């Protein structure tokens, strides 16, 4: 009996260890230090593009962030090659890098004329220290020189071979409704230059709406072949809730309220920007607004160098609606790294009858909206707060991967973006 008990205990322990070992690694872009702010990852020279550079071209990925400190600190970074699902691919460094897998961040500047002192850091990849050699997904992690095991921030970027043209379009005439609450993608991948032996098994198409990761989808099987073109259409994963235009605010000055800012006050040590209280829009008629699909841009209205002259202030968000028992409401946008965490989660205030969140942000123009995560769900929905309006102008992004027989990693061979005009 005792031996059977210990055998059962060992089996349970092994099962727990196995489950833990299989837990996916957290590779989402994120900031893990309260002193790191305003992380941005862009294709150099194009803040509106996906963070994708074309391999073996002058393209570079630029990473920038602020460290709230009086003096410079010594930061380093390293890369991890990932598969199409953003899990480490298992390649050794020499298989995806030319040189060493550690770079120093030497481009920095101190804030000027701000109430909150910070040091602004910026660097680009590839560079003389770190130069990736193969396509695919990359996770970049930043740490202090003397503490490489403590990751301060991490971010995703991609390198593409750019050998398959991708035609991408969106329509509100979907397989589940017609000009009501959804939009559907049609994707055509031209494989003539890619030497794809089995398009039905060797390709993986990943699509997202407005850079959101919680609702991102992956499609393996196309609908049909049209010569060398692979067609993905009339497939349920490619149907997205239409959502609504992003909300916007501009906190570009500490002397006058900008767009959607009700008032500005100073309480030592920060300026406080109180936004006008938001209300649900699900029952309102659609109203077009030209937004940046969830992005944010650092800007001080009286500065030519906003990266180091824009100040930090506490921004107060509020949403006037009854509490939804069991559900969680999160802010969505690049400024919260598209994460559902304590920083982006709205808290219900019973005294005011509102969902509220305050956070320290750099002066600039911001896009945001509210997502509701129902009990037990792993993704957010726009229907109950923002509404799903078929006319909404959304940005869709597509990435095409391949891994042929004998290959050890997922190659990124093509990308595309489109903004639907319905």
Short mmCIF file of C-alpha atoms in Angstrom, two decimals:
data_model
loop_
_atom_site.label_atom_id
_atom_site.label_comp_id
_atom_site.label_asym_id
_atom_site.label_seq_id
_atom_site.Cartn_x
_atom_site.Cartn_y
_atom_site.Cartn_z
CA UNK A 1 0.00 0.00 0.00
CA UNK A 2 2.82 2.41 0.92
CA UNK A 3 4.66 1.64 -2.33
CA UNK A 4 1.49 2.22 -4.33
CA UNK A 5 0.99 5.57 -2.55
CA UNK A 6 4.53 6.72 -3.34
CA UNK A 7 4.24 5.52 -6.95
CA UNK A 8 1.03 7.52 -7.36
CA UNK A 9 2.68 10.54 -5.77
CA UNK A 10 5.63 10.30 -8.17
CA UNK A 11 3.29 10.03 -11.15
CA UNK A 12 1.38 13.12 -10.03
CA UNK A 13 4.63 15.00 -9.50
CA UNK A 14 5.89 14.00 -12.94
CA UNK A 15 2.61 15.13 -14.49
CA UNK A 16 2.87 18.52 -12.77
CA UNK A 17 6.49 18.94 -13.87
CA UNK A 18 5.55 17.97 -17.42
CA UNK A 19 2.68 20.43 -17.49
CA UNK A 20 4.95 23.18 -16.23
CA UNK A 21 7.63 22.32 -18.79
CA UNK A 22 5.05 22.59 -21.59
CA UNK A 23 3.79 25.98 -20.49
CA UNK A 24 4.31 28.42 -23.36
CA UNK A 25 7.03 30.99 -22.84
CA UNK A 26 5.88 34.62 -22.48
CA UNK A 27 7.23 36.21 -25.64
CA UNK A 28 4.76 39.09 -25.95
CA UNK A 29 6.16 42.58 -26.15
CA UNK A 30 6.20 43.88 -22.59
CA UNK A 31 7.84 46.10 -19.98
CA UNK A 32 8.78 44.54 -16.65
CA UNK A 33 10.21 47.53 -14.81
CA UNK A 34 8.22 50.50 -13.49
CA UNK A 35 11.10 52.76 -14.52
CA UNK A 36 10.93 51.76 -18.21
CA UNK A 37 8.39 53.72 -20.26
CA UNK A 38 7.34 54.52 -23.84
CA UNK A 39 8.67 51.39 -25.55
CA UNK A 40 8.32 51.63 -29.32
CA UNK A 41 9.39 49.18 -32.03
CA UNK A 42 9.21 50.38 -35.63
CA UNK A 43 10.51 49.81 -39.10
CA UNK A 44 13.09 52.58 -39.42
CA UNK A 45 11.57 55.55 -41.21
CA UNK A 46 7.99 54.25 -41.19
CA UNK A 47 6.13 54.38 -37.88
CA UNK A 48 2.96 53.05 -39.56
CA UNK A 49 4.49 49.81 -40.85
CA UNK A 50 4.61 46.46 -39.12
CA UNK A 51 7.94 45.88 -37.32
CA UNK A 52 9.15 43.80 -40.26
CA UNK A 53 12.44 44.37 -42.08
CA UNK A 54 13.33 42.71 -45.37
CA UNK A 55 16.37 40.46 -45.00
CA UNK A 56 19.58 41.51 -46.78
CA UNK A 57 18.34 45.03 -47.54
CA UNK A 58 19.04 48.40 -45.87
CA UNK A 59 15.88 47.93 -43.77
CA UNK A 60 16.38 48.21 -40.04
CA UNK A 61 14.19 47.84 -36.95
CA UNK A 62 14.42 50.72 -34.46
CA UNK A 63 13.78 50.18 -30.75
CA UNK A 64 13.42 53.11 -28.34
CA UNK A 65 12.42 53.53 -24.70
CA UNK A 66 12.84 55.83 -21.71
CA UNK A 67 14.41 55.00 -18.37
CA UNK A 68 13.14 57.16 -15.50
CA UNK A 69 16.48 58.05 -13.92
CA UNK A 70 18.88 60.91 -13.40
CA UNK A 71 21.86 59.26 -15.07
CA UNK A 72 22.68 56.79 -17.78
CA UNK A 73 22.76 53.09 -17.00
CA UNK A 74 24.42 50.38 -19.06
CA UNK A 75 21.92 48.24 -20.93
CA UNK A 76 22.51 45.27 -23.19
CA UNK A 77 20.21 43.16 -25.33
CA UNK A 78 20.10 39.71 -26.91
CA UNK A 79 17.94 37.94 -29.49
CA UNK A 80 15.98 34.69 -29.52
CA UNK A 81 14.77 33.20 -32.79
CA UNK A 82 11.15 32.03 -32.57
CA UNK A 83 8.81 29.89 -34.63
CA UNK A 84 5.60 31.13 -36.23
CA UNK A 85 3.81 30.74 -32.89
CA UNK A 86 6.40 32.93 -31.15
CA UNK A 87 7.95 30.12 -29.15
CA UNK A 88 11.77 29.69 -29.16
CA UNK A 89 12.74 27.76 -32.27
CA UNK A 90 15.62 25.93 -30.60
CA UNK A 91 18.27 27.14 -33.04
CA UNK A 92 21.73 27.81 -31.65
CA UNK A 93 22.96 31.39 -31.98
CA UNK A 94 25.36 30.62 -34.82
CA UNK A 95 22.41 29.42 -36.91
CA UNK A 96 20.64 32.79 -36.90
CA UNK A 97 23.31 35.39 -36.10
CA UNK A 98 26.49 36.73 -37.64
CA UNK A 99 28.60 37.64 -34.60
CA UNK A 100 27.84 37.63 -30.91
CA UNK A 101 24.37 37.58 -29.38
CA UNK A 102 24.83 40.60 -27.18
CA UNK A 103 24.64 44.25 -28.08
CA UNK A 104 25.23 47.41 -26.09
CA UNK A 105 22.86 50.37 -26.17
CA UNK A 106 25.15 53.34 -26.66
CA UNK A 107 22.76 55.87 -28.22
CA UNK A 108 21.13 57.80 -25.39
CA UNK A 109 20.20 61.35 -24.42
CA UNK A 110 18.95 63.09 -21.27
CA UNK A 111 15.54 64.72 -20.96
CA UNK A 112 15.50 68.51 -21.09
CA UNK A 113 13.15 70.90 -19.29
CA UNK A 114 10.87 68.16 -17.92
CA UNK A 115 9.47 67.71 -14.42
CA UNK A 116 10.12 63.96 -14.71
CA UNK A 117 13.77 63.23 -15.48
CA UNK A 118 14.54 60.36 -17.82
CA UNK A 119 17.15 59.03 -20.21
CA UNK A 120 16.01 58.22 -23.75
CA UNK A 121 17.62 55.19 -25.43
CA UNK A 122 17.47 54.14 -29.05
CA UNK A 123 19.16 51.55 -31.28
CA UNK A 124 18.57 49.74 -34.55
CA UNK A 125 18.99 46.17 -35.82
CA UNK A 126 20.88 44.89 -37.72
CA UNK A 127 24.07 46.66 -36.66
CA UNK A 128 27.80 46.00 -36.37
CA UNK A 129 27.35 44.08 -33.13
CA UNK A 130 24.21 42.04 -33.79
CA UNK A 131 23.22 40.95 -37.27
CA UNK A 132 20.53 38.28 -37.85
CA UNK A 133 21.08 36.09 -40.88
CA UNK A 134 17.80 34.24 -41.40
CA UNK A 135 14.15 35.21 -41.70
CA UNK A 136 11.47 34.64 -39.11
CA UNK A 137 10.30 35.93 -35.77
CA UNK A 138 12.71 37.46 -33.27
CA UNK A 139 12.33 38.26 -29.58
CA UNK A 140 14.65 41.01 -28.31
CA UNK A 141 15.28 41.26 -24.56
CA UNK A 142 16.93 44.16 -22.73
CA UNK A 143 18.70 43.85 -19.37
CA UNK A 144 21.21 45.68 -17.24
CA UNK A 145 24.83 44.91 -17.98
CA UNK A 146 25.45 43.57 -14.46
CA UNK A 147 22.22 41.57 -14.22
CA UNK A 148 21.54 39.63 -17.45
CA UNK A 149 18.98 37.35 -15.80
CA UNK A 150 16.54 40.16 -15.01
CA UNK A 151 14.74 41.16 -18.19
CA UNK A 152 13.60 44.79 -18.10
CA UNK A 153 11.70 44.73 -21.38
CA UNK A 154 11.19 42.55 -24.42
CA UNK A 155 9.80 43.19 -27.87
CA UNK A 156 8.98 41.36 -31.06
CA UNK A 157 10.16 42.07 -34.56
CA UNK A 158 10.41 40.10 -37.79
CA UNK A 159 12.71 39.61 -40.75
CA UNK A 160 11.12 38.65 -44.06
CA UNK A 161 12.57 37.13 -47.21
CA UNK A 162 9.86 39.00 -49.13
CA UNK A 163 9.67 36.43 -51.93
CA UNK A 164 5.90 35.91 -52.09
CA UNK A 165 3.60 38.77 -53.11
CA UNK A 166 0.49 38.80 -50.91
CA UNK A 167 -2.81 40.32 -52.08
CA UNK A 168 -5.03 41.26 -49.14
CA UNK A 169 -8.53 42.72 -49.02
CA UNK A 170 -11.37 43.04 -46.49
CA UNK A 171 -15.12 43.12 -47.00
CA UNK A 172 -18.18 43.62 -44.80
CA UNK A 173 -20.08 41.13 -46.96
CA UNK A 174 -19.14 38.11 -44.91
CA UNK A 175 -20.18 34.48 -44.72
CA UNK A 176 -22.06 35.11 -41.46
CA UNK A 177 -23.65 38.52 -42.04
CA UNK A 178 -23.96 41.23 -44.69
CA UNK A 179 -22.96 44.80 -43.80
CA UNK A 180 -23.76 44.27 -40.13
CA UNK A 181 -21.03 43.59 -37.55
CA UNK A 182 -18.16 41.65 -39.17
CA UNK A 183 -15.45 41.95 -41.78
CA UNK A 184 -13.88 39.10 -43.74
CA UNK A 185 -10.43 38.77 -45.27
CA UNK A 186 -9.47 37.43 -48.67
CA UNK A 187 -5.79 36.51 -49.06
CA UNK A 188 -3.96 35.39 -52.20
CA UNK A 189 -0.33 34.25 -51.91
CA UNK A 190 1.72 34.05 -55.11
CA UNK A 191 4.24 31.22 -54.59
CA UNK A 192 5.90 31.31 -58.02
CA UNK A 193 9.30 32.44 -56.59
CA UNK A 194 9.11 30.46 -53.35
CA UNK A 195 9.44 26.85 -54.58
CA UNK A 196 6.66 25.59 -52.30
CA UNK A 197 6.25 21.85 -52.88
CA UNK A 198 3.02 21.33 -50.92
CA UNK A 199 1.03 24.57 -50.47
CA UNK A 200 -1.64 22.74 -48.47
CA UNK A 201 0.83 21.74 -45.78
CA UNK A 202 3.97 23.86 -46.14
CA UNK A 203 2.38 27.30 -45.70
CA UNK A 204 1.01 29.04 -42.62
CA UNK A 205 -0.85 32.35 -42.89
CA UNK A 206 -1.19 34.53 -39.76
CA UNK A 207 -3.58 37.50 -39.71
CA UNK A 208 -4.50 40.15 -37.19
CA UNK A 209 -6.65 43.25 -36.96
CA UNK A 210 -5.07 46.55 -35.85
CA UNK A 211 -2.07 44.77 -34.36
CA UNK A 212 -4.17 42.96 -31.75
CA UNK A 213 -2.64 39.69 -30.59
CA UNK A 214 -5.52 38.30 -28.56
CA UNK A 215 -7.67 37.81 -31.69
CA UNK A 216 -4.83 36.91 -34.09
CA UNK A 217 -5.54 33.81 -36.20
CA UNK A 218 -3.45 31.25 -38.08
CA UNK A 219 -4.70 29.38 -41.16
CA UNK A 220 -2.94 26.30 -42.52
CA UNK A 221 -5.27 25.00 -45.23
CA UNK A 222 -6.14 27.27 -48.19
CA UNK A 223 -9.48 27.12 -49.95
CA UNK A 224 -7.99 26.38 -53.38
CA UNK A 225 -5.09 26.76 -55.78
CA UNK A 226 -5.20 29.05 -58.78
CA UNK A 227 -2.10 28.14 -60.76
CA UNK A 228 0.80 29.05 -58.46
CA UNK A 229 -1.44 31.29 -56.38
CA UNK A 230 -2.78 30.00 -53.05
CA UNK A 231 -6.20 31.39 -52.16
CA UNK A 232 -7.50 31.82 -48.61
CA UNK A 233 -11.09 33.02 -48.57
CA UNK A 234 -14.53 32.02 -47.29
CA UNK A 235 -12.86 30.57 -44.19
CA UNK A 236 -14.31 31.19 -40.73
CA UNK A 237 -10.98 32.11 -39.02
CA UNK A 238 -10.68 35.03 -41.44
CA UNK A 239 -13.89 36.65 -40.17
CA UNK A 240 -13.28 39.38 -37.58
CA UNK A 241 -15.64 41.42 -35.43
CA UNK A 242 -15.70 44.85 -37.06
CA UNK A 243 -15.24 46.79 -33.83
CA UNK A 244 -15.38 50.58 -33.81
CA UNK A 245 -12.97 53.43 -34.46
CA UNK A 246 -10.34 53.89 -31.76
CA UNK A 247 -10.89 56.65 -29.24
CA UNK A 248 -8.24 59.38 -29.18
CA UNK A 249 -6.71 61.88 -26.82
CA UNK A 250 -3.86 64.37 -27.08
CA UNK A 251 -1.82 65.33 -24.04
CA UNK A 252 0.75 67.51 -25.79
CA UNK A 253 0.92 70.47 -23.38
CA UNK A 254 0.88 71.07 -19.64
CA UNK A 255 -0.80 74.47 -20.03
CA UNK A 256 -3.91 73.78 -22.11
CA UNK A 257 -6.11 70.68 -22.48
CA UNK A 258 -5.83 68.93 -25.81
CA UNK A 259 -8.28 66.63 -27.58
CA UNK A 260 -10.46 64.67 -25.10
CA UNK A 261 -8.63 66.15 -22.08
CA UNK A 262 -11.05 67.75 -19.61
CA UNK A 263 -8.48 69.42 -17.35
CA UNK A 264 -4.82 69.52 -16.33
CA UNK A 265 -3.64 69.93 -12.76
CA UNK A 266 -0.28 69.70 -11.08
CA UNK A 267 0.12 67.69 -7.90
CA UNK A 268 3.76 67.26 -6.98
CA UNK A 269 5.58 65.52 -8.60
CA UNK A 270 3.34 65.00 -11.68
CA UNK A 271 0.99 66.80 -14.01
CA UNK A 272 -2.39 65.04 -14.10
CA UNK A 273 -4.44 64.81 -17.31
CA UNK A 274 -8.06 63.92 -16.65
CA UNK A 275 -9.81 62.69 -19.78
CA UNK A 276 -13.48 63.27 -20.41
CA UNK A 277 -15.43 60.31 -19.08
CA UNK A 278 -16.12 57.75 -21.78
CA UNK A 279 -19.46 56.02 -22.31
CA UNK A 280 -20.33 52.82 -24.19
CA UNK A 281 -20.87 53.29 -27.93
CA UNK A 282 -22.46 49.94 -28.80
CA UNK A 283 -25.92 51.46 -29.26
CA UNK A 284 -24.75 54.60 -31.05
CA UNK A 285 -24.73 54.96 -34.81
CA UNK A 286 -21.36 54.66 -36.51
CA UNK A 287 -19.27 57.82 -36.79
CA UNK A 288 -16.08 57.90 -38.84
CA UNK A 289 -12.91 59.20 -37.20
CA UNK A 290 -9.45 59.08 -38.74
CA UNK A 291 -7.35 57.16 -36.24
CA UNK A 292 -3.99 55.41 -36.20
CA UNK A 293 -5.42 51.95 -35.40
CA UNK A 294 -4.13 51.76 -31.84
CA UNK A 295 -0.76 53.49 -32.21
CA UNK A 296 0.63 56.36 -30.18
CA UNK A 297 3.07 59.13 -31.08
CA UNK A 298 5.25 61.09 -28.68
CA UNK A 299 4.78 64.81 -29.14
CA UNK A 300 5.17 68.08 -27.24
CA UNK A 301 3.50 70.96 -29.06
CA UNK A 302 6.34 73.40 -28.31
CA UNK A 303 9.29 71.12 -29.07
CA UNK A 304 11.37 70.10 -32.05
CA UNK A 305 12.85 67.13 -30.11
CA UNK A 306 9.90 65.54 -28.40
CA UNK A 307 11.81 62.33 -27.66
CA UNK A 308 13.74 64.17 -24.94
CA UNK A 309 11.57 67.26 -24.31
CA UNK A 310 8.13 65.70 -23.87
CA UNK A 311 7.23 65.39 -20.21
CA UNK A 312 5.48 62.61 -18.31
CA UNK A 313 2.11 62.99 -16.61
CA UNK A 314 -0.56 60.83 -15.01
CA UNK A 315 -3.45 60.19 -17.40
CA UNK A 316 -6.81 59.32 -15.83
CA UNK A 317 -9.19 57.12 -17.85
CA UNK A 318 -12.82 56.54 -16.84
CA UNK A 319 -15.68 54.60 -18.38
CA UNK A 320 -19.21 55.31 -17.14
CA UNK A 321 -21.10 52.03 -17.16
CA UNK A 322 -22.50 49.55 -14.63
CA UNK A 323 -20.21 46.85 -13.34
CA UNK A 324 -20.24 43.63 -15.36
CA UNK A 325 -19.94 40.79 -12.79
CA UNK A 326 -17.16 38.33 -13.51
CA UNK A 327 -15.92 40.11 -16.63
CA UNK A 328 -12.76 42.17 -16.96
CA UNK A 329 -12.33 45.35 -18.99
CA UNK A 330 -8.96 46.30 -20.46
CA UNK A 331 -7.52 49.23 -22.36
CA UNK A 332 -6.32 48.26 -25.82
CA UNK A 333 -3.54 50.00 -27.76
CA UNK A 334 0.19 49.98 -28.38
CA UNK A 335 0.78 52.11 -25.29
CA UNK A 336 -0.09 49.10 -23.08
CA UNK A 337 1.78 46.70 -25.40
CA UNK A 338 -1.54 44.94 -26.22
CA UNK A 339 -1.25 43.05 -22.94
CA UNK A 340 -4.09 42.10 -20.60
CA UNK A 341 -2.41 42.79 -17.27
CA UNK A 342 -2.74 44.93 -14.15
CA UNK A 343 -1.49 47.99 -16.00
CA UNK A 344 -4.18 47.85 -18.69
CA UNK A 345 -7.05 46.53 -16.57
CA UNK A 346 -9.82 48.96 -15.63
CA UNK A 347 -10.95 48.79 -11.99
CA UNK A 348 -14.55 49.41 -10.99
CA UNK A 349 -15.03 52.28 -8.54
CA UNK A 350 -18.25 51.77 -6.58
CA UNK A 351 -18.15 55.35 -5.31
CA UNK A 352 -18.29 56.85 -8.81
CA UNK A 353 -20.05 54.00 -10.63
CA UNK A 354 -17.27 53.97 -13.23
CA UNK A 355 -14.43 51.81 -14.44
CA UNK A 356 -11.18 53.71 -13.88
CA UNK A 357 -7.46 53.47 -14.56
CA UNK A 358 -4.60 55.93 -14.12
CA UNK A 359 -1.13 55.53 -15.59
CA UNK A 360 2.04 57.53 -16.19
CA UNK A 361 2.36 58.37 -19.90
CA UNK A 362 4.61 60.57 -21.99
CA UNK A 363 3.12 63.59 -23.72
CA UNK A 364 1.74 62.71 -27.11
CA UNK A 365 -1.23 61.59 -29.22
CA UNK A 366 -2.77 58.25 -28.20
CA UNK A 367 -5.29 55.78 -29.61
CA UNK A 368 -7.19 53.52 -27.23
CA UNK A 369 -10.38 51.57 -26.81
CA UNK A 370 -12.00 49.20 -24.33
CA UNK A 371 -12.13 45.42 -24.62
CA UNK A 372 -14.25 43.20 -22.44
CA UNK A 373 -12.94 39.74 -21.51
CA UNK A 374 -15.87 37.51 -20.41
CA UNK A 375 -15.40 34.93 -17.65
CA UNK A 376 -13.23 32.07 -18.89
CA UNK A 377 -12.33 33.80 -22.16
CA UNK A 378 -8.76 34.31 -23.39
CA UNK A 379 -9.46 37.22 -25.73
CA UNK A 380 -11.22 40.56 -25.70
CA UNK A 381 -14.42 41.63 -27.42
CA UNK A 382 -15.65 45.01 -28.63
CA UNK A 383 -19.39 44.29 -28.86
CA UNK A 384 -20.70 45.41 -25.44
CA UNK A 385 -18.71 48.64 -25.04
CA UNK A 386 -17.44 49.88 -28.39
CA UNK A 387 -19.91 48.06 -30.61
CA UNK A 388 -19.23 46.25 -33.88
CA UNK A 389 -19.91 48.53 -36.84
CA UNK A 390 -19.31 47.11 -40.29
CA UNK A 391 -18.18 50.52 -41.60
CA UNK A 392 -15.22 50.70 -39.18
CA UNK A 393 -11.91 51.40 -40.88
CA UNK A 394 -9.54 48.68 -39.67
CA UNK A 395 -5.96 47.82 -40.52
CA UNK A 396 -5.29 44.17 -41.30
CA UNK A 397 -1.83 42.59 -41.25
CA UNK A 398 -0.83 39.24 -42.73
CA UNK A 399 2.36 37.19 -42.43
CA UNK A 400 3.17 34.09 -44.50
CA UNK A 401 5.49 31.39 -43.13
CA UNK A 402 6.82 28.16 -44.57
CA UNK A 403 8.71 25.18 -43.21
CA UNK A 404 9.48 22.58 -45.82
CA UNK A 405 10.54 19.04 -45.07
CA UNK A 406 14.01 18.98 -43.54
CA UNK A 407 13.99 22.63 -42.45
CA UNK A 408 14.39 23.43 -38.74
CA UNK A 409 12.66 26.79 -38.49
CA UNK A 410 9.71 28.74 -39.81
CA UNK A 411 10.80 31.09 -42.60
CA UNK A 412 8.87 34.33 -43.01
CA UNK A 413 8.53 34.71 -46.76
CA UNK A 414 5.96 37.47 -47.21
CA UNK A 415 3.85 40.11 -45.47
CA UNK A 416 1.02 42.48 -46.36
CA UNK A 417 -1.14 45.15 -44.79
CA UNK A 418 -4.34 46.79 -45.92
CA UNK A 419 -6.78 49.35 -44.59
CA UNK A 420 -10.30 48.46 -45.57
CA UNK A 421 -12.40 51.17 -47.23
CA UNK A 422 -15.95 49.95 -47.05
#
